[in-house]
Coordinates of C-alpha atoms in Angstrom, one line a residue:
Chain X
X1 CA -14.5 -30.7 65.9
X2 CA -15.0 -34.6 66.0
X3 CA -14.3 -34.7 62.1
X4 CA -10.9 -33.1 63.0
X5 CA -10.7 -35.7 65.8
X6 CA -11.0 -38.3 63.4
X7 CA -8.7 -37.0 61.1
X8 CA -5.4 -36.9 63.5
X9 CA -6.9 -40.7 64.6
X10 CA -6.8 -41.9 61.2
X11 CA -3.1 -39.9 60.1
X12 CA -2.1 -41.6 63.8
X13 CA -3.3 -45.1 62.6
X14 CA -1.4 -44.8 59.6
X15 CA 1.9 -44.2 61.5
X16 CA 0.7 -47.3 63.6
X17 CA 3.8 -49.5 62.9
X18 CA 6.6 -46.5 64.0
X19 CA 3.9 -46.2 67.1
X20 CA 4.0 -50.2 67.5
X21 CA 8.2 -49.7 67.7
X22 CA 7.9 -47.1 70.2
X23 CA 5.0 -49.8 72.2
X24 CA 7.5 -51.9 72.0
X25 CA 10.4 -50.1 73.6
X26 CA 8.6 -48.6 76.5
X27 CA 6.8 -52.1 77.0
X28 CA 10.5 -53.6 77.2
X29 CA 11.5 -50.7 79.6
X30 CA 8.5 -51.4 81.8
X31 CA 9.3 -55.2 82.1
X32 CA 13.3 -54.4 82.7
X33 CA 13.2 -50.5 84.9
X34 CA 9.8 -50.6 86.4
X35 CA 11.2 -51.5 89.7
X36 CA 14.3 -49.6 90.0
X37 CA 13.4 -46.3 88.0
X38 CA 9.8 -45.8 87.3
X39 CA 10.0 -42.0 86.6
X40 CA 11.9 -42.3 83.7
X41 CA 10.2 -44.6 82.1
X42 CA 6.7 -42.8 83.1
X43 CA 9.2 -39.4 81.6
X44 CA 9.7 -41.1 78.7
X45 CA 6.3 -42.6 77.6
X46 CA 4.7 -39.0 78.3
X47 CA 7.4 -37.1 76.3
X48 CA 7.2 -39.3 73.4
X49 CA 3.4 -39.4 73.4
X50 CA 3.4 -35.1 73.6
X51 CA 6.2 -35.6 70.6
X52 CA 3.7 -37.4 68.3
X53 CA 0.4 -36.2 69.0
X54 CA 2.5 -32.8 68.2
X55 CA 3.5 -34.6 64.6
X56 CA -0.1 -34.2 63.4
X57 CA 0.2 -30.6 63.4
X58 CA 2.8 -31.5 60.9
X59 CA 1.1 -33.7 58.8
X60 CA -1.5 -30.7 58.3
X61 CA 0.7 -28.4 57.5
X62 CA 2.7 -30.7 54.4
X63 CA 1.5 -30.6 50.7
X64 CA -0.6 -27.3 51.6
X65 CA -2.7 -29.4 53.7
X66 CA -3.9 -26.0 56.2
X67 CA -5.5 -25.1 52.5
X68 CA -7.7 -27.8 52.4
X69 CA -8.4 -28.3 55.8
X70 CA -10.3 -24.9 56.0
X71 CA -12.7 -25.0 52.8
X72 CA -14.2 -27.8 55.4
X73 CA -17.0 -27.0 57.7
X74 CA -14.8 -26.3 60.2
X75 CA -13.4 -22.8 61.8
X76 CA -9.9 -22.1 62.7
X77 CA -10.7 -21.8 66.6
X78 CA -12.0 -25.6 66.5
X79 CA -9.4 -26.3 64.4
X80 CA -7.0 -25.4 67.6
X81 CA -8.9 -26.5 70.7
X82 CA -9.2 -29.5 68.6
X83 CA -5.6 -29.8 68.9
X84 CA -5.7 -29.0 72.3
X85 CA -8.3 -31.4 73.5
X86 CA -6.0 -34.3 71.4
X87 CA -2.9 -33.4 73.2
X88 CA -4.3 -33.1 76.5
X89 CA -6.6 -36.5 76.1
X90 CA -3.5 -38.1 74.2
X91 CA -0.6 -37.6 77.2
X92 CA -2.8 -38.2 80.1
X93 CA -4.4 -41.2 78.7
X94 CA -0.7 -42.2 77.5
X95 CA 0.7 -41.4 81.3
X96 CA -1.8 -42.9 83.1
X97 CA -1.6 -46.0 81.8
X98 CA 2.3 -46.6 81.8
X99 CA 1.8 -44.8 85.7
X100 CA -0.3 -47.8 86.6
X101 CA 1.6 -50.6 84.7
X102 CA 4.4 -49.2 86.7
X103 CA 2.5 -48.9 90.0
X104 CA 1.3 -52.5 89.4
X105 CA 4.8 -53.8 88.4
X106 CA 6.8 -51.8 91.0
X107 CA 6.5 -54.6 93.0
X108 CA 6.9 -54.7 97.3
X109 CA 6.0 -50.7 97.7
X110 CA 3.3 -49.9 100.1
X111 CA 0.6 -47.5 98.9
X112 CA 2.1 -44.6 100.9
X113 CA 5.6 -45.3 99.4
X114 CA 4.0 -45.3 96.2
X115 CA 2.1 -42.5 96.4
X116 CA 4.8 -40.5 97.4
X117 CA 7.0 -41.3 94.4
X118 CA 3.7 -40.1 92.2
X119 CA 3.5 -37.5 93.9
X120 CA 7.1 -36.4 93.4
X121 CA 7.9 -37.7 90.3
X122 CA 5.4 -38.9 88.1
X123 CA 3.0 -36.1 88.5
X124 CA 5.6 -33.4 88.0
X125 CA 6.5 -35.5 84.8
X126 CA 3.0 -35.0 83.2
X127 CA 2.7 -31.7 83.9
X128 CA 6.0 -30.6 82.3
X129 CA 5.3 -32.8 79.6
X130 CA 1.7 -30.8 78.9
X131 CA 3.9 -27.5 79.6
X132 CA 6.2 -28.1 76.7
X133 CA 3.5 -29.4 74.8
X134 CA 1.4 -26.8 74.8
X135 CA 4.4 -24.1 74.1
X136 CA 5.6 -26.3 71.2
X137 CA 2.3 -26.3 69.6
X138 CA 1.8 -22.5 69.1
X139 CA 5.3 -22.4 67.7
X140 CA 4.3 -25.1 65.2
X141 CA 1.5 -24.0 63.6
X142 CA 3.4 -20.1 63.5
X143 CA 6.6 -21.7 61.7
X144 CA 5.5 -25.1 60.3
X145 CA 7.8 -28.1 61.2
X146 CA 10.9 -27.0 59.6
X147 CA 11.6 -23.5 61.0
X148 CA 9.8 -24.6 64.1
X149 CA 12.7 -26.7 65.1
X150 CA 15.5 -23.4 64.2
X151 CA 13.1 -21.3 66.5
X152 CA 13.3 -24.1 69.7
X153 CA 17.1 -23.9 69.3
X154 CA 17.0 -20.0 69.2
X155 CA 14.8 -20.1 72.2
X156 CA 17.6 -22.2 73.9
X157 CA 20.0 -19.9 72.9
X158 CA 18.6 -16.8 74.3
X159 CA 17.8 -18.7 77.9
X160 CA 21.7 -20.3 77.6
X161 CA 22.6 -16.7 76.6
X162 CA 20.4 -15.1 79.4
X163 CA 21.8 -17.5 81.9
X164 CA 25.4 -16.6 81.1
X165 CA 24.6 -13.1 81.6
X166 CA 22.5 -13.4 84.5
X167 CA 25.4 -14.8 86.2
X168 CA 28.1 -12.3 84.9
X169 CA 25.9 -9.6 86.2
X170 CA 25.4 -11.3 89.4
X171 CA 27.0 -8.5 91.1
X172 CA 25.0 -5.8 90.3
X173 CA 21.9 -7.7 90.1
X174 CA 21.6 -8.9 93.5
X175 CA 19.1 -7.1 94.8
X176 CA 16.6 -8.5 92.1
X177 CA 18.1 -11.9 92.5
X178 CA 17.7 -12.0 96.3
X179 CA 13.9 -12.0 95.9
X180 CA 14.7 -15.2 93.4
X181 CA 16.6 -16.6 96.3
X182 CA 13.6 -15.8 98.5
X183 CA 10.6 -17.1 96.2
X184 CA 12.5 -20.8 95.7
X185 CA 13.5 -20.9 99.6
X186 CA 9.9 -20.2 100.4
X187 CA 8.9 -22.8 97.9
X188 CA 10.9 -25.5 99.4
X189 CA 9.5 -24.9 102.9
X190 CA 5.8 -25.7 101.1
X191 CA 4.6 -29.0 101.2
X192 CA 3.8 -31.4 98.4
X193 CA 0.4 -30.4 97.6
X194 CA 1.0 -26.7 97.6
X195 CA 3.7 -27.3 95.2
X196 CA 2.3 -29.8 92.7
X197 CA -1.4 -27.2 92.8
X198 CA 1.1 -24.3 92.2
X199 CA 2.3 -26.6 89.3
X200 CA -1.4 -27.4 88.0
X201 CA -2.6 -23.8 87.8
X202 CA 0.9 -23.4 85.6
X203 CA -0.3 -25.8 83.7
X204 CA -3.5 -24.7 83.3
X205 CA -2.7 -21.1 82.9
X206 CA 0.1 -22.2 79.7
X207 CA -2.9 -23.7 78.1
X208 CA -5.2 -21.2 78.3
X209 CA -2.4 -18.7 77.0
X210 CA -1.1 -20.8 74.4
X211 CA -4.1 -21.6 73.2
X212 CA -5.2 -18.3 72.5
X213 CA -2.3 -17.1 71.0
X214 CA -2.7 -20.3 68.8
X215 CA -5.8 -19.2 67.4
X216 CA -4.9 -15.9 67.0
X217 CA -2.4 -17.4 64.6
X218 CA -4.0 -19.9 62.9
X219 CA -6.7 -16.7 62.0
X220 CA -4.2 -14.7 60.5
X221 CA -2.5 -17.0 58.6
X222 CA -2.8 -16.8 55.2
X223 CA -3.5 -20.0 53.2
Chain W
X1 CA -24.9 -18.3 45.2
X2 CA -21.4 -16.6 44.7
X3 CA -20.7 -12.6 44.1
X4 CA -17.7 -11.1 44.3
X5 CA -17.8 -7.5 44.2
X6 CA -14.3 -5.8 43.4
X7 CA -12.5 -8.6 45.2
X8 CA -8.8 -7.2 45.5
X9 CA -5.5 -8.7 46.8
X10 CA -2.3 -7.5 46.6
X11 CA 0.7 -8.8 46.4
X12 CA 4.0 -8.1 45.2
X13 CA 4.5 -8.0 41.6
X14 CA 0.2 -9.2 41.2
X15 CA -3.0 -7.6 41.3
X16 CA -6.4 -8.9 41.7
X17 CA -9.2 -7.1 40.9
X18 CA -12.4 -8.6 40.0
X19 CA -15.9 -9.0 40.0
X20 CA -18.3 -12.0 39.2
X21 CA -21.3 -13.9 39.9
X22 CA -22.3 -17.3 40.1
X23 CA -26.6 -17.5 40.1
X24 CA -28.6 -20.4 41.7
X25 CA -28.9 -23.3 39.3
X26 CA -25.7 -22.3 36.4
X27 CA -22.0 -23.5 36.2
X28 CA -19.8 -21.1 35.7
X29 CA -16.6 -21.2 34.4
X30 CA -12.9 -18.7 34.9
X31 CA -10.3 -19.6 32.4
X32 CA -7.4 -18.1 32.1
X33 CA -3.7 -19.2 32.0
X34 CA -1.7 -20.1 34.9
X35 CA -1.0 -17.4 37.6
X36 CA -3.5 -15.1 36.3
X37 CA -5.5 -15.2 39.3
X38 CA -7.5 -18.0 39.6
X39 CA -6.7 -19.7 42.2
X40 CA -6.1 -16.3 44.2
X41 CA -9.8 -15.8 43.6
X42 CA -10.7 -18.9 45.0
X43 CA -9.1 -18.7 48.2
X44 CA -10.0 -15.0 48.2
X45 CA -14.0 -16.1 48.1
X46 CA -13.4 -19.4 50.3
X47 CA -12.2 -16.8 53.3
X48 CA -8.4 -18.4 52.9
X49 CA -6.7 -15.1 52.4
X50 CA -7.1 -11.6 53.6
X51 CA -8.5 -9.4 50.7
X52 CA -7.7 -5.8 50.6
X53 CA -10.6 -4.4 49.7
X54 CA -13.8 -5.5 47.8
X55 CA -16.6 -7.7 48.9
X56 CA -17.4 -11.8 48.6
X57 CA -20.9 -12.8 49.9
X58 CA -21.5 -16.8 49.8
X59 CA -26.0 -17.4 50.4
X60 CA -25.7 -13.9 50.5
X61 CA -23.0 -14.2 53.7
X62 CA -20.1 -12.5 54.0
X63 CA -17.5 -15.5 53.5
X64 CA -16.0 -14.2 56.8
X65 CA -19.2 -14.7 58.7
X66 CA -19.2 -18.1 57.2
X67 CA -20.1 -20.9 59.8
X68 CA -19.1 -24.6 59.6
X69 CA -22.7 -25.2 58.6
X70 CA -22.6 -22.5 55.9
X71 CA -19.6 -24.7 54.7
X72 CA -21.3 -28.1 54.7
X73 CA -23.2 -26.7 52.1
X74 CA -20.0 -26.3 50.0
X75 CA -18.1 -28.9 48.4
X76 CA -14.5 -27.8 47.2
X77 CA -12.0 -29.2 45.0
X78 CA -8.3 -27.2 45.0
X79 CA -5.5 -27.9 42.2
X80 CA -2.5 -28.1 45.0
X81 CA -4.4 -29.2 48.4
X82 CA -6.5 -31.9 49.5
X83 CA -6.6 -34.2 52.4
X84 CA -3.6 -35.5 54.0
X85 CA -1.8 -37.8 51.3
X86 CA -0.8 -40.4 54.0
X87 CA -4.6 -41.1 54.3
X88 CA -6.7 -43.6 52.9
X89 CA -10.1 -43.7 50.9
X90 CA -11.3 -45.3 53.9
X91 CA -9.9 -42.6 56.7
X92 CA -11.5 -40.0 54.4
X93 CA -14.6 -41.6 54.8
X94 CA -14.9 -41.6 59.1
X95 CA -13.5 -37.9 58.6
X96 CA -16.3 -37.4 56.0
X97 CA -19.3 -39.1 58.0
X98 CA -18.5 -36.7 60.9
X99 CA -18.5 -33.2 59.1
X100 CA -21.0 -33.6 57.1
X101 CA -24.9 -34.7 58.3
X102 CA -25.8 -35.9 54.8
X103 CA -22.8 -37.7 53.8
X104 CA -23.4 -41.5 52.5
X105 CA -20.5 -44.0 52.6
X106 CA -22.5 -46.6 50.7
X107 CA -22.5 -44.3 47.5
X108 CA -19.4 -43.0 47.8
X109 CA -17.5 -46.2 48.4
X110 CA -20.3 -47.4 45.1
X111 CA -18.4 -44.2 43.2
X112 CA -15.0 -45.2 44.4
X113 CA -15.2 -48.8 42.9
X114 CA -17.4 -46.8 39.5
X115 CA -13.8 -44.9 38.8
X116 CA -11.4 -47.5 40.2
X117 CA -10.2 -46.1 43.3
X118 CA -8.7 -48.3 45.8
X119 CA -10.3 -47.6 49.5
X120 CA -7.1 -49.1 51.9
X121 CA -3.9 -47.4 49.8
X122 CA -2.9 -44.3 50.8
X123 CA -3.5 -41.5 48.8
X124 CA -0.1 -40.8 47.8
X125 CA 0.2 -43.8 46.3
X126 CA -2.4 -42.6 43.7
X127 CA -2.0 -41.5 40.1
X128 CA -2.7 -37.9 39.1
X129 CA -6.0 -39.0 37.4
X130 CA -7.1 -41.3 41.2
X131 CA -6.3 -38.5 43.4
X132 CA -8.0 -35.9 40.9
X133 CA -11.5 -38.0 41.0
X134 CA -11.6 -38.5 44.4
X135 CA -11.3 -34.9 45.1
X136 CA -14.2 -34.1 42.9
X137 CA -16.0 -36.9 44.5
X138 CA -15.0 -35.8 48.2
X139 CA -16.6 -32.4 46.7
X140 CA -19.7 -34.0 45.4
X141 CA -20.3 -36.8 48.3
X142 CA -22.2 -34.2 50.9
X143 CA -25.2 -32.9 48.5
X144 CA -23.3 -29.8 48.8
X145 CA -25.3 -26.6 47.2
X146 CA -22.6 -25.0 45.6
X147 CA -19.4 -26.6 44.2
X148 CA -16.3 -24.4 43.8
X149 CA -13.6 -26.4 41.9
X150 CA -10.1 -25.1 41.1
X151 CA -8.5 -26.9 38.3
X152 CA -10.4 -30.3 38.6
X153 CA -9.1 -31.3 35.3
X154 CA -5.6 -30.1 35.3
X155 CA -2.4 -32.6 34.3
X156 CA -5.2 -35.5 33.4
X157 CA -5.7 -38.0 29.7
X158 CA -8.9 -36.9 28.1
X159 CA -10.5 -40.2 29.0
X160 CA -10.0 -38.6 32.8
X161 CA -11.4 -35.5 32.1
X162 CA -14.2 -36.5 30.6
X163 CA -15.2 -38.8 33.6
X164 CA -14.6 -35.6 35.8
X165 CA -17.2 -33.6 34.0
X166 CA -19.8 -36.5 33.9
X167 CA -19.5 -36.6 37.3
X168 CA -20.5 -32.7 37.5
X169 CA -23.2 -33.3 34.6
X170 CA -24.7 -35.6 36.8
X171 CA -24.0 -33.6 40.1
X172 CA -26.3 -30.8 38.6
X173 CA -29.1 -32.8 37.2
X174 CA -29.7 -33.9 40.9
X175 CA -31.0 -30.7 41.8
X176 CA -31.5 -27.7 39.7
X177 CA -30.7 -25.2 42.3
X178 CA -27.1 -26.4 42.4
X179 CA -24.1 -24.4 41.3
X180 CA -20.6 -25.2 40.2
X181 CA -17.6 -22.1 39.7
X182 CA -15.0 -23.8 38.2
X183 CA -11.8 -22.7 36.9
X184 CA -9.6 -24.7 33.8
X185 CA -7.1 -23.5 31.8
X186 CA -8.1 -26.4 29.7
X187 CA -11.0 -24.3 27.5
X188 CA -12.5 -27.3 25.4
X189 CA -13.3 -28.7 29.1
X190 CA -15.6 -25.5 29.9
X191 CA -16.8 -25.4 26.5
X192 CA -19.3 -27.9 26.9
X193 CA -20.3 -27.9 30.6
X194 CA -20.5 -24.1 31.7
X195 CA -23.6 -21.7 31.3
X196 CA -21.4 -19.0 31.5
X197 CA -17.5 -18.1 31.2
X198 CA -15.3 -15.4 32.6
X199 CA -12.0 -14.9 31.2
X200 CA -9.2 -13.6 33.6
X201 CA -5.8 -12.0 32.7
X202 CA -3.5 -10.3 34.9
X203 CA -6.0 -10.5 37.9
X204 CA -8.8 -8.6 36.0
X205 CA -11.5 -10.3 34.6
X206 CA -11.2 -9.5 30.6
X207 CA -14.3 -11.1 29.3
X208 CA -17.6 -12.3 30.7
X209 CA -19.8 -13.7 28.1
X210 CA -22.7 -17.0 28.2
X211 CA -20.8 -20.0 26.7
X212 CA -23.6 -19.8 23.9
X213 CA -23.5 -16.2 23.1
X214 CA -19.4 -17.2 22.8
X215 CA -19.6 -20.2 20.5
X216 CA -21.9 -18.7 18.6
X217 CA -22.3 -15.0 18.1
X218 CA -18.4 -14.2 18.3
X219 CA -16.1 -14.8 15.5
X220 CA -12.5 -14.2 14.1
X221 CA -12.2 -12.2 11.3
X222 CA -8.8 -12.5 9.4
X223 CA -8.3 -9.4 7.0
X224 CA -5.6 -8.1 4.8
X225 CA -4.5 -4.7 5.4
X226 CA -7.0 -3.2 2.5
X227 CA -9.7 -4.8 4.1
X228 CA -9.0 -3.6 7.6
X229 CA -9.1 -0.3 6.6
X230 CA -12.2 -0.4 4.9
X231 CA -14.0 -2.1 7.3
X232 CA -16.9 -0.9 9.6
X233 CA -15.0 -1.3 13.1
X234 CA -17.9 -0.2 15.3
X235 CA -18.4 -4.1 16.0
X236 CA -14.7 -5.1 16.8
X237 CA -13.7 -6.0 20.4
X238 CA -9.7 -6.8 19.8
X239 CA -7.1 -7.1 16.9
X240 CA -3.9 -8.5 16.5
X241 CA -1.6 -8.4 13.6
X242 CA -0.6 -10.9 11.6
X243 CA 1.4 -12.0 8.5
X244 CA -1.4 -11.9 6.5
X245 CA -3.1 -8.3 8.2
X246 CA -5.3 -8.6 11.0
X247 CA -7.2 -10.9 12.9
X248 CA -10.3 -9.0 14.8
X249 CA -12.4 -10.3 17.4
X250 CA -16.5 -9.3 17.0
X251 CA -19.6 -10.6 18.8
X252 CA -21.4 -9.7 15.9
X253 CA -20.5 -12.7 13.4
X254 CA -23.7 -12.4 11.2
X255 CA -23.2 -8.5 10.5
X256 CA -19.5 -9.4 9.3
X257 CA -20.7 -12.5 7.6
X258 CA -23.5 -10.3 5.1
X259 CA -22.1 -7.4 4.8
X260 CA -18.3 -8.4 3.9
X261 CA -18.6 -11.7 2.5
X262 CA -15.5 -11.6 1.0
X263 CA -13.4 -11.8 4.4
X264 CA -12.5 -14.7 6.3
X265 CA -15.3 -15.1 8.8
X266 CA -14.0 -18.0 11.3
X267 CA -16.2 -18.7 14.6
X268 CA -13.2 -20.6 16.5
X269 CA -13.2 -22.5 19.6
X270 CA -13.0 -20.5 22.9
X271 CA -9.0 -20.9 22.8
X272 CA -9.1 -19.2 19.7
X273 CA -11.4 -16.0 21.7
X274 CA -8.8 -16.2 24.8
X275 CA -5.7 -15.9 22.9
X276 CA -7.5 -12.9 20.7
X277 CA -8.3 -11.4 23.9
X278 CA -4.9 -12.2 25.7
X279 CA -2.5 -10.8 22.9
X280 CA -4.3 -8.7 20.9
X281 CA -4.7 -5.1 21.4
X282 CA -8.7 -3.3 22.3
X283 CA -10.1 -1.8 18.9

């Protein structure tokens, strides 16, 4: 697995100067927005850190590169929790340090004020970030980057889709809907930890589901 | 080394069936023109595809029980993949000296600079003939026991191809348990490197014969019509017609040679042996 470690290091050095760009942008953000709106620059820096460690599915996949990749002593299971182990090391190394160039720059908040804001924003943040992450990379390695992005917008679809109808059945559906009503009423009356551990076990459990459906299609794919 | 024991995959429109073995210490070679099943069979006995039915043992493994130390000991070349092209001689390397135990940088950057390839470009920026050597030096670079190389030589100058095979030459004199399967449709390239050849067409392996026995043992004859008939055809494999009559193919050269020495009795290069086989008919 550290070979394929190495690998996504070396294709992400190679795409250092776009990565230097994007440095550049959140550094600018974190010198002009860390006072006034920390979360979205914390947002930001984690999205676009899940985006490219998600690329180097991407740059296995071109020039029948899968092909290759598995006549080397490595198994298709490594291959994924390899990928796994990137993304998950990637983002949180990513958010924590734009979290703490933040905290440091944020200037005149107290550590409870501070913590508070992690708490409710930049922690949340993270873990969405890893959420979408971890369902995009499945999706990848089933479709390849092309028809990967056709499938996200289908996905869309169907929720937009499932939204509209949700509401145009409203009527008859409000029996199931009331216990909606009554699971998001009964979270808002939880406190902050409660919430963000509901939130991490989400997390967790996405990865351990993703993941295995991952390797069950990186085994059956034919090369 | 390799065996492949009715090794079938189906898809639509093309059938593989075959069998064929590679023994400890011999290079072995599958010609064949393109999409006749070569580079099915190579995927099939690297575990890349599903087979449907048939058996492919590598060390006497089946190649799905293969682990990722089982595959250290197998150094691969394929015509259409290879490592990421936006990598560099020198990214290959670190990737290389962590999969493989027995992998030395020193001699493979030494090899590099032998054939002229540059370690900081990116690969893509290579010509056919750079990105060809250092596939079959990625293959060689791990003391690997068993090469399995699909189309090495394919699209390169003769100067190229030559450099490719001294490269295996020398791989195998290294140790004499080694073993290469290699696959050209490039003939005269086998010709002088493999022990023994199987010929594929259509996804069945035709004709398995020791490059020797071929080169030297089987022959064209080229008859007129008079002389076909008369002839004793207990030692013809295939005919084809011709202008002139027929051309038959025999593995029994000196029989034809003293006992008709008024036919045309040519011993042609393996081309000559494929295309009998390939578009003439059985006898």
């Amino acid at each position: 697995m550290k070979g394929l470690l190495v690998k996504d290091l070396q294709i992400l050095r190679q795409q250092r100067r776009f990565l230097l760009l994007l440095f550049g942008i959140i550094c600018f953000l974190m010198i002009t927005q860390a006072m006034t709106d920390p979360a979205f620059i914390i947002g930001y820096a984690t999205f676009m850190s899940a985006m490219v460690l998600l690329g180097t599915v991407s740059y296995d996949e071109i020039e029948n590169g899968y092909t290759f990749l598995f006549t080397l002593p490595v198994t298709r299971k490594s291959y994924v929790v390899s990928k796994y182990v990137l993304a998950l090391v990637g983002v949180i190394l990513v958010w924590t340090a734009v979290t703490v160039f933040c905290m440091v720059f944020a200037g005149g908040k107290t550590g409870t004020a501070w913590m508070e804001e992690m708490l409710t924003q930049a922690v949340p943040v993270l873990l969405v970030c890893l959420i979408l992450l971890f369902i995009m990379l499945p999706i990848q390695m089933k479709f390849g980057a092309e028809k990967s992005r056709i499938v996200l917008i289908g996905i869309a679809g169907i929720i937009v889709v499932a939204g509209y109808l949700l509401k145009l059945l409203a009527d008859k559906l409000e029996g199931v809907l009331s216990y909606g009503k009554a699971i998001v009423e009964k979270l808002a009356t939880l406190d902050i930890w409660s919430v963000l551990g509901i939130m991490i076990l989400l997390t967790v459990g996405v990865m351990l589901v993703t993941m295995y459906v991952s390797i069950r299609i990186m085994e059956k794919k034919e090369l | 080394m390799i065996k492949a024991e009715g090794l079938r995959k189906v898809y639509d429109g093309f059938e593989l069936n075959c069998s064929f073995e590679v023994m400890p210490g011999t290079i072995v070679g599958l010609i064949g023109p393109n999409g006749m099943g070569k580079s099915t069979t190579f995927k099939a006995i690297l575990g890349l595809i599903s087979t449907d039915g048939g058996k492919a043992t590598l060390f006497g493994k089946d190649v799905a029980q293969l682990t990722a130390e089982d595959r250290q000991q197998i150094g691969v070349s394929l015509a259409e993949a290879g490592f990421s092209s936006y990598l560099t001689v020198k990214g290959i390397i670190s990737i290389l000296r962590q999969m493989y135990p027995v992998f030395d940088a020193a001699e493979f950057k030494k090899l590099c600079e032998r054939f002229r390839i540059p370690l900081n470009k990116q690969v893509k920026e290579f010509s056919t003939g750079m990105k060809a050597k250092l596939k079959v030096l990625v293959a060689i670079s791990h003391g690997a026991k068993l090469l399995i190389l699909d189309e090495p030589t394919a699209g390169l100058d003769v100067g190229a191809r030559e450099e490719i095979l001294d490269m295996l030459r020398a791989y195998m004199e290294e140790d004499e348990e080694r073993s290469i399967l290699i696959s050209s449709h490039i003939s005269s390239d086998l010709e002088g490197l493999c022990d023994e050849l199987y010929l594929i067409n259509e996804g069945k392996i035709v004709l398995h014969e020791e490059t020797d026995v071929l080169l030297n043992e089987y022959a064209i004859l080229k008859v007129k019509d008079s002389q076909y008939a008369s002839l004793d055809k207990s030692y013809l494999l295939y005919r084809r017609k011709e202008n002139y009559g027929y051309s038959c193919l025999t593995k029994e050269r000196s029989f034809y040679q003293e006992n008709y020495p008024d036919i045309v009795v040519e011993k042609g290069t393996i081309d000559d042996l494929i295309l009998m086989v390939m578009k003439g008919e059985k006898v």
